[in-house]
mmCIF file of C-alpha atoms and ligand atoms in Angstrom:
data_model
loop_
_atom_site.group_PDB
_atom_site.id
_atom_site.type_symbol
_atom_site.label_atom_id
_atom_site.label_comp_id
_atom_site.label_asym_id
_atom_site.label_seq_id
_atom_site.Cartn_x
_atom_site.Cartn_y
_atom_site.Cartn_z
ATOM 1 C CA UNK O 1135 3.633 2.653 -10.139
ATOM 2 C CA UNK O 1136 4.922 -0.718 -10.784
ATOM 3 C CA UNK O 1137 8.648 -2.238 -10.077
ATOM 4 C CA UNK O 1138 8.517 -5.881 -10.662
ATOM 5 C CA UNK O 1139 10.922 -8.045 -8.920
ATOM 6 C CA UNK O 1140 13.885 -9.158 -9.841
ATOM 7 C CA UNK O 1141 13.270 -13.320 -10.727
ATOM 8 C CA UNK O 1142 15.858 -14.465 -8.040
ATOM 9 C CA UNK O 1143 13.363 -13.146 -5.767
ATOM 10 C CA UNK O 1144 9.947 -14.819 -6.682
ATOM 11 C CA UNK O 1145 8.565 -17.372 -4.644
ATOM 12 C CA UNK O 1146 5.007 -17.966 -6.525
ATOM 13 C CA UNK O 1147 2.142 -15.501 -6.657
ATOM 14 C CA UNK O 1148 -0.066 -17.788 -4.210
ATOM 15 C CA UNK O 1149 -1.757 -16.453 -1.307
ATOM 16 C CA UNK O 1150 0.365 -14.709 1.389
ATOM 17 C CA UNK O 1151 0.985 -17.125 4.078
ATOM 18 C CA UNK O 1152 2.516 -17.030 7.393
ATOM 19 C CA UNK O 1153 4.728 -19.836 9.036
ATOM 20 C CA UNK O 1154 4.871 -20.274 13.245
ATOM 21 C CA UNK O 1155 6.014 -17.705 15.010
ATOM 22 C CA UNK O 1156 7.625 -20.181 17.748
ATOM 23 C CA UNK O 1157 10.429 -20.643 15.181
ATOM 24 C CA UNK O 1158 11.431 -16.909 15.582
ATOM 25 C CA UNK O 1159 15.328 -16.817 17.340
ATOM 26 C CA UNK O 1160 15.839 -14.176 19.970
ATOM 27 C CA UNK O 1161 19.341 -12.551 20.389
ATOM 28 C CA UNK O 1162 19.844 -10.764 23.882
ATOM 29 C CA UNK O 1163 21.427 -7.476 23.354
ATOM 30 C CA UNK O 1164 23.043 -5.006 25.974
ATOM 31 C CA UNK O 1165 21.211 -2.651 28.149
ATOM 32 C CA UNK O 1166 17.770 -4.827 28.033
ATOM 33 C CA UNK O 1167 17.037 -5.189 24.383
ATOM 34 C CA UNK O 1168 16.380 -7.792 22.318
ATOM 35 C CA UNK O 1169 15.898 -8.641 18.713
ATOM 36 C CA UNK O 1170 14.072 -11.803 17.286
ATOM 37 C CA UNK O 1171 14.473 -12.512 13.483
ATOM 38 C CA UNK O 1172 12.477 -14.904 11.615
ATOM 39 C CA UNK O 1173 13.844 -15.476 8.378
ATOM 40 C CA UNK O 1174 10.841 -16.460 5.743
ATOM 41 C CA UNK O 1175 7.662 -15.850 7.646
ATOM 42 C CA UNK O 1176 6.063 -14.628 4.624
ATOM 43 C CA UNK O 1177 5.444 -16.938 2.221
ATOM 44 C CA UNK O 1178 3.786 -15.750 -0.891
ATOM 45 C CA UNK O 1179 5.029 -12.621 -0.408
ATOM 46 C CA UNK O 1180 5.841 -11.465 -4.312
ATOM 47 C CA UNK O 1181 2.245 -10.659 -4.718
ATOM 48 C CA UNK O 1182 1.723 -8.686 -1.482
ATOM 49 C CA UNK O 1183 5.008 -6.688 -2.601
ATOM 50 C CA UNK O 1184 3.116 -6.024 -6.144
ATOM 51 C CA UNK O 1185 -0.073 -5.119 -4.720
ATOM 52 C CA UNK O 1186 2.094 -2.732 -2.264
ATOM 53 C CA UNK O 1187 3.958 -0.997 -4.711
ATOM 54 C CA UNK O 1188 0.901 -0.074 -6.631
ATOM 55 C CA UNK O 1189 -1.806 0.307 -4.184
ATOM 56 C CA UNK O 1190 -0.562 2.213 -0.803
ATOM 57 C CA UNK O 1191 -0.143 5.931 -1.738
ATOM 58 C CA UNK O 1192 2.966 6.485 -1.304
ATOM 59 C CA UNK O 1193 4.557 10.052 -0.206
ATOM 60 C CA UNK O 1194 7.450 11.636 -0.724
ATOM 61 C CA UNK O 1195 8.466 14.135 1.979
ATOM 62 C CA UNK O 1196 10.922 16.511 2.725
ATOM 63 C CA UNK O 1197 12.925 17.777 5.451
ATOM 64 C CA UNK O 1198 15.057 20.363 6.956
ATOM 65 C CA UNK O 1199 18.994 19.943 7.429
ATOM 66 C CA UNK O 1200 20.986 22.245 8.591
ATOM 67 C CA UNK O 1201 20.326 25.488 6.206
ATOM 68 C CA UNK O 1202 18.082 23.042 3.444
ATOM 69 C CA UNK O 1203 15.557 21.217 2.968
ATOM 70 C CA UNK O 1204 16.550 17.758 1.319
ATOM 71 C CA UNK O 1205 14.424 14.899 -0.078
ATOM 72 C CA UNK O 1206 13.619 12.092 2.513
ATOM 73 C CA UNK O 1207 15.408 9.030 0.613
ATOM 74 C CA UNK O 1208 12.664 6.273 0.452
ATOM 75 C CA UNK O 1209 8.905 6.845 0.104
ATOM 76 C CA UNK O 1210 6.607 6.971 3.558
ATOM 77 C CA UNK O 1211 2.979 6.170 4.495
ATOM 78 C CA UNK O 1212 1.717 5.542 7.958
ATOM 79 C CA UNK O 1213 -1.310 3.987 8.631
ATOM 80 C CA UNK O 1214 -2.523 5.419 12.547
ATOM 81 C CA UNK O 1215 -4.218 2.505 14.375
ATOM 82 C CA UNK O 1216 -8.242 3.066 12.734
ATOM 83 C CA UNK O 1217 -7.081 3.572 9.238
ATOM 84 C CA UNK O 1218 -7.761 0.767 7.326
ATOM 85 C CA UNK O 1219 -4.591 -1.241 5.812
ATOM 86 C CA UNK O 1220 -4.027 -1.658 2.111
ATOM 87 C CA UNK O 1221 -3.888 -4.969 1.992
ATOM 88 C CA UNK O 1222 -5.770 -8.213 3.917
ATOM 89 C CA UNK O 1223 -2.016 -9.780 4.400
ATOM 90 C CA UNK O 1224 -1.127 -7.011 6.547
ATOM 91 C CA UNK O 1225 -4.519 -7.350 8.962
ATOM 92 C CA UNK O 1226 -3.047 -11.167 9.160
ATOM 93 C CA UNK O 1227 0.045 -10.098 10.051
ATOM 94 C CA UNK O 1228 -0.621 -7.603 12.516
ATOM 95 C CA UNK O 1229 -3.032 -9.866 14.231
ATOM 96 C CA UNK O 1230 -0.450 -12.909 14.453
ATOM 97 C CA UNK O 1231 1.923 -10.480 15.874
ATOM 98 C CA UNK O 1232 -0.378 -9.591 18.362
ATOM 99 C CA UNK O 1233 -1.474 -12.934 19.387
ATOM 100 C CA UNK O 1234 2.284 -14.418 19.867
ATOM 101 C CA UNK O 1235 3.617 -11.317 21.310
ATOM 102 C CA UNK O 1236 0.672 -10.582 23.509
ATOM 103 C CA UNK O 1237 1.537 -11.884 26.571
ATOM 104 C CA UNK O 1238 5.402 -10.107 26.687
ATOM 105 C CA UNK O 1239 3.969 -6.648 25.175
ATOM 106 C CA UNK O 1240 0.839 -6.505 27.457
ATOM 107 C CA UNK O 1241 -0.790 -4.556 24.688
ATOM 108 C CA UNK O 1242 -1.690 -5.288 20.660
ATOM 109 C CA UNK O 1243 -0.032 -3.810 17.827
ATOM 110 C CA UNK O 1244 -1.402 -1.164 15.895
ATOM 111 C CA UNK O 1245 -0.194 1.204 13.272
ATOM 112 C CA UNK O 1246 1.636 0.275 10.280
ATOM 113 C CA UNK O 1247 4.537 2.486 8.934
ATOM 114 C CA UNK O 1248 5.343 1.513 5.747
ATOM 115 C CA UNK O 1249 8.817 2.211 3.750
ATOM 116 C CA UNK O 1250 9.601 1.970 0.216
ATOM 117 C CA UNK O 1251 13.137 1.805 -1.139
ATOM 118 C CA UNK O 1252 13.035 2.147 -4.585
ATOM 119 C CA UNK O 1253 16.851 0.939 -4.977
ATOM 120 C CA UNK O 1254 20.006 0.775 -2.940
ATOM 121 C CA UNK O 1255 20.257 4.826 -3.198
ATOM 122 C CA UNK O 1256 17.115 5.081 -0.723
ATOM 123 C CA UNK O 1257 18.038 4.398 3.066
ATOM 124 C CA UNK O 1258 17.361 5.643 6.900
ATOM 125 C CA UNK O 1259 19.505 7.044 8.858
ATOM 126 C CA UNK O 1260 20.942 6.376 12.641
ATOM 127 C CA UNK O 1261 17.603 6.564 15.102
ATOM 128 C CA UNK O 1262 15.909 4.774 17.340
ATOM 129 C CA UNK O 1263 11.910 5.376 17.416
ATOM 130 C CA UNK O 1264 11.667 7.363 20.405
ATOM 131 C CA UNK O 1265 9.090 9.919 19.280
ATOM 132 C CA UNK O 1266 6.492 8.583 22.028
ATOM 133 C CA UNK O 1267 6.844 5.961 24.653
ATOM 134 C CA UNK O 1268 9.792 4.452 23.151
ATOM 135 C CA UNK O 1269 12.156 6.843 24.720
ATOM 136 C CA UNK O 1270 11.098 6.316 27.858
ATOM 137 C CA UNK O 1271 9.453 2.386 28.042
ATOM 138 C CA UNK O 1272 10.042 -0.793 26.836
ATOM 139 C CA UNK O 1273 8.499 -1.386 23.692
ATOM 140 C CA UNK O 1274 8.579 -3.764 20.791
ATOM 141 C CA UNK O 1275 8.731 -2.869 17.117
ATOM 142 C CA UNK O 1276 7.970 -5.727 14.529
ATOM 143 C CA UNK O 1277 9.602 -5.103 10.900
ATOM 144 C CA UNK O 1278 8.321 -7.029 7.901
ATOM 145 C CA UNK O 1279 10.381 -7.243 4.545
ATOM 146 C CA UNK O 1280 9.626 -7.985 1.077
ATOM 147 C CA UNK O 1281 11.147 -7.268 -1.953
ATOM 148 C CA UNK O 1282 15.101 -6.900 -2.136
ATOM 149 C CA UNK O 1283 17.543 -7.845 0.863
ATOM 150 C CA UNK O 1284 19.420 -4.897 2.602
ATOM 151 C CA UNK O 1285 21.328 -4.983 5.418
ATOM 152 C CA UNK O 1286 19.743 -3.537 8.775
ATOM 153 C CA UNK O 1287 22.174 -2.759 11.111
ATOM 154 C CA UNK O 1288 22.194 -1.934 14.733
ATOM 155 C CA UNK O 1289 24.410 -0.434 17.167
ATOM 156 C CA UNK O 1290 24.115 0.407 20.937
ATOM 157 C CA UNK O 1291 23.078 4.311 21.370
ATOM 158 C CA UNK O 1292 26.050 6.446 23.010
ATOM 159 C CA UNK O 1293 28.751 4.164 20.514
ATOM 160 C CA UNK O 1294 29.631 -0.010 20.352
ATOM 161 C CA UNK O 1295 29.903 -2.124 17.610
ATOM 162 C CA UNK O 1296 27.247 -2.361 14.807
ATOM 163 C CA UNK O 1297 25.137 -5.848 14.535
ATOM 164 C CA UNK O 1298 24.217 -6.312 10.692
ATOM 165 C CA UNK O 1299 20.652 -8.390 9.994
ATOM 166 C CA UNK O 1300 20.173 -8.895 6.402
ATOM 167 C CA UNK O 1301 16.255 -8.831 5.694
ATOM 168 C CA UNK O 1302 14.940 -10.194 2.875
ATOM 169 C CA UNK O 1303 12.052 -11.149 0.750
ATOM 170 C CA UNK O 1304 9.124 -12.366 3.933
ATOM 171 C CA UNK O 1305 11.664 -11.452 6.559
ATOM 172 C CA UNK O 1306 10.536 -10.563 9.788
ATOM 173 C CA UNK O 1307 12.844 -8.912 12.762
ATOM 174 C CA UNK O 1308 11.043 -7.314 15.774
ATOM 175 C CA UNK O 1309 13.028 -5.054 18.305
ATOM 176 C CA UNK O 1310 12.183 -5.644 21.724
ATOM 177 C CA UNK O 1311 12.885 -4.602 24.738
ATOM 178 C CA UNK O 1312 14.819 -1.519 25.494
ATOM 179 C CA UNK O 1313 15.962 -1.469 22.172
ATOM 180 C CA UNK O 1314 14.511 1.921 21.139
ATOM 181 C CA UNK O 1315 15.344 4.081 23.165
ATOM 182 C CA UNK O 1316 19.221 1.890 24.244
ATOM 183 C CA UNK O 1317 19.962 1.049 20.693
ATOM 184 C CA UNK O 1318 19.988 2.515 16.943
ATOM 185 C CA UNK O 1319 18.904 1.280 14.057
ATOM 186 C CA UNK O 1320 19.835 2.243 10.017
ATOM 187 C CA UNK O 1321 18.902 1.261 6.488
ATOM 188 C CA UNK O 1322 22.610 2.109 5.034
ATOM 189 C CA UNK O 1323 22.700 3.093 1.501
ATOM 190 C CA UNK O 1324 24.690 0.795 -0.655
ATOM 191 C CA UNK O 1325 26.897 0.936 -3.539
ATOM 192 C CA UNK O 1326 25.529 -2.442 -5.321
ATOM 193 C CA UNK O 1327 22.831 -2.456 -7.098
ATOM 194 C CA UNK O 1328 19.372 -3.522 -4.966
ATOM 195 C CA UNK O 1329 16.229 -4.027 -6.283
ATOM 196 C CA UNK O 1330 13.118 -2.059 -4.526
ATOM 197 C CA UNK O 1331 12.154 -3.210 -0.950
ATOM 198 C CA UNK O 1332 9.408 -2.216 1.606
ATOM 199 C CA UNK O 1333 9.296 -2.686 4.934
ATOM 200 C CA UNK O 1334 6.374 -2.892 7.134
ATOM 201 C CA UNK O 1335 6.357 -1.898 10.887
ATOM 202 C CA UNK O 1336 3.968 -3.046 13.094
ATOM 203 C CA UNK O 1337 3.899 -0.685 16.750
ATOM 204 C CA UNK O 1338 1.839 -0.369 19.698
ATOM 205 C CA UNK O 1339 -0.169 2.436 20.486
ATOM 206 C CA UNK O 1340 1.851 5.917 21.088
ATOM 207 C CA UNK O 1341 4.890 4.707 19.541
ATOM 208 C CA UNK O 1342 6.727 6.009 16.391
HETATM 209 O O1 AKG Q 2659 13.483 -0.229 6.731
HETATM 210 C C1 AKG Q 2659 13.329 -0.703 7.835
HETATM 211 O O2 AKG Q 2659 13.018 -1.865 8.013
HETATM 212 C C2 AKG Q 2659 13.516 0.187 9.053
HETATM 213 C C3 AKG Q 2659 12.587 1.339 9.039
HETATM 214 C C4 AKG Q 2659 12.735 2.242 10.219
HETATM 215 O O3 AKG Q 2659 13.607 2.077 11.013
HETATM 216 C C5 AKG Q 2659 11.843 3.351 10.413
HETATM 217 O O4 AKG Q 2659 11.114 3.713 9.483
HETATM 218 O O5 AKG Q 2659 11.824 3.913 11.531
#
């Protein structure tokens, strides 16, 4: 499989490289969560998004609603916490996460969900990630984009008004907090036409 990027998008085929964490901004959000965003932490990223595309076996699953079973819109593979990762840049990643976040999280990250929207037809729906302890303790939940911008958006559980982070191309957002299991999260579809994006989530242990 192989979906080049768009040329607004490329940044060089160098290595992947990460900038300093410390620059990440945290927003305080009701109920004890908490989002930081770090706009360009990925540097290099093109490649990693080529090499992602075409190496990480991607699946395409399915899923009951209401009296059918529909096509999940965006392509899935999760890597559990011994599996290796597809790529080096990813290792990197995880371990820089764990090493600035280490002290607040008490624990290291360790699987890797990864998400492929193909274009702006593929999305997720409404949900925080509260199959495991994220429904019931603080948690944190570090997203990595590359590839096209779309909007995130996030909105307190129970109703509130929807926050909208656009991630792009070396992106990185991490919920925090209580955010999980007091807040929502969606990929909205949209109308325009976007290129193909993946996102990479970082978790701790027993969180999904
Ligand atoms: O696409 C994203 O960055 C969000 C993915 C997500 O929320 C999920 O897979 O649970």
């Amino acid at each position: 499989m192989s979906t080049p990027l768009q040329g607004s998008l490329l940044d060089g085929f160098g290595d992947t490289e990460f900038g300093s964490l410390r620059h990440a901004r945290r927003t305080t959000l009701d109920h004890g969560a908490w989002v930081d965003v770090l706009p360009g932490w990925l540097s290099g990223a093109d490649a990693l998004f080529e090499r992602l595309v075409d190496d990480v076996p991607w699946k395409a699953e399915r899923r009951p609603m209401y009296d059918r079973v529909v096509d999940v819109p965006r392509l899935l593979k999760f890597y559990e916490e011994h599996e290796p990762l597809p790529d080096p840049a990813l290792a990197d990643a995880r371990q820089a996460l764990t090493e600035h976040y280490h002290r607040e999280l008490g624990e290291p990250f360790r699987t890797a969900g990864l998400c492929y929207y193909r274009d702006g037809q593929d999305s997720v729906a409404w949900h925080g990630d509260t199959f495991g302890r994220g429904a019931t303790h603080d948690t944190m939940v570090a997203i990595v984009s590359v590839g096209a911008p779309r909007a995130l958006l996030l909105r307190p559980r129970g109703g509130g008004e929807s926050l909208r982070y656009q991630v792009g191309h070396g992106d990185l957002l991490v919920m925090g907090g209580s955010c999980q299991r007091t807040w929502e999260h969606a990929v909205p579809k949209t109308r325009r036409s976007a290129g193909p994006r993946i996102s990479i989530q970082f978790r701790p242990r027993g969180v999904r």
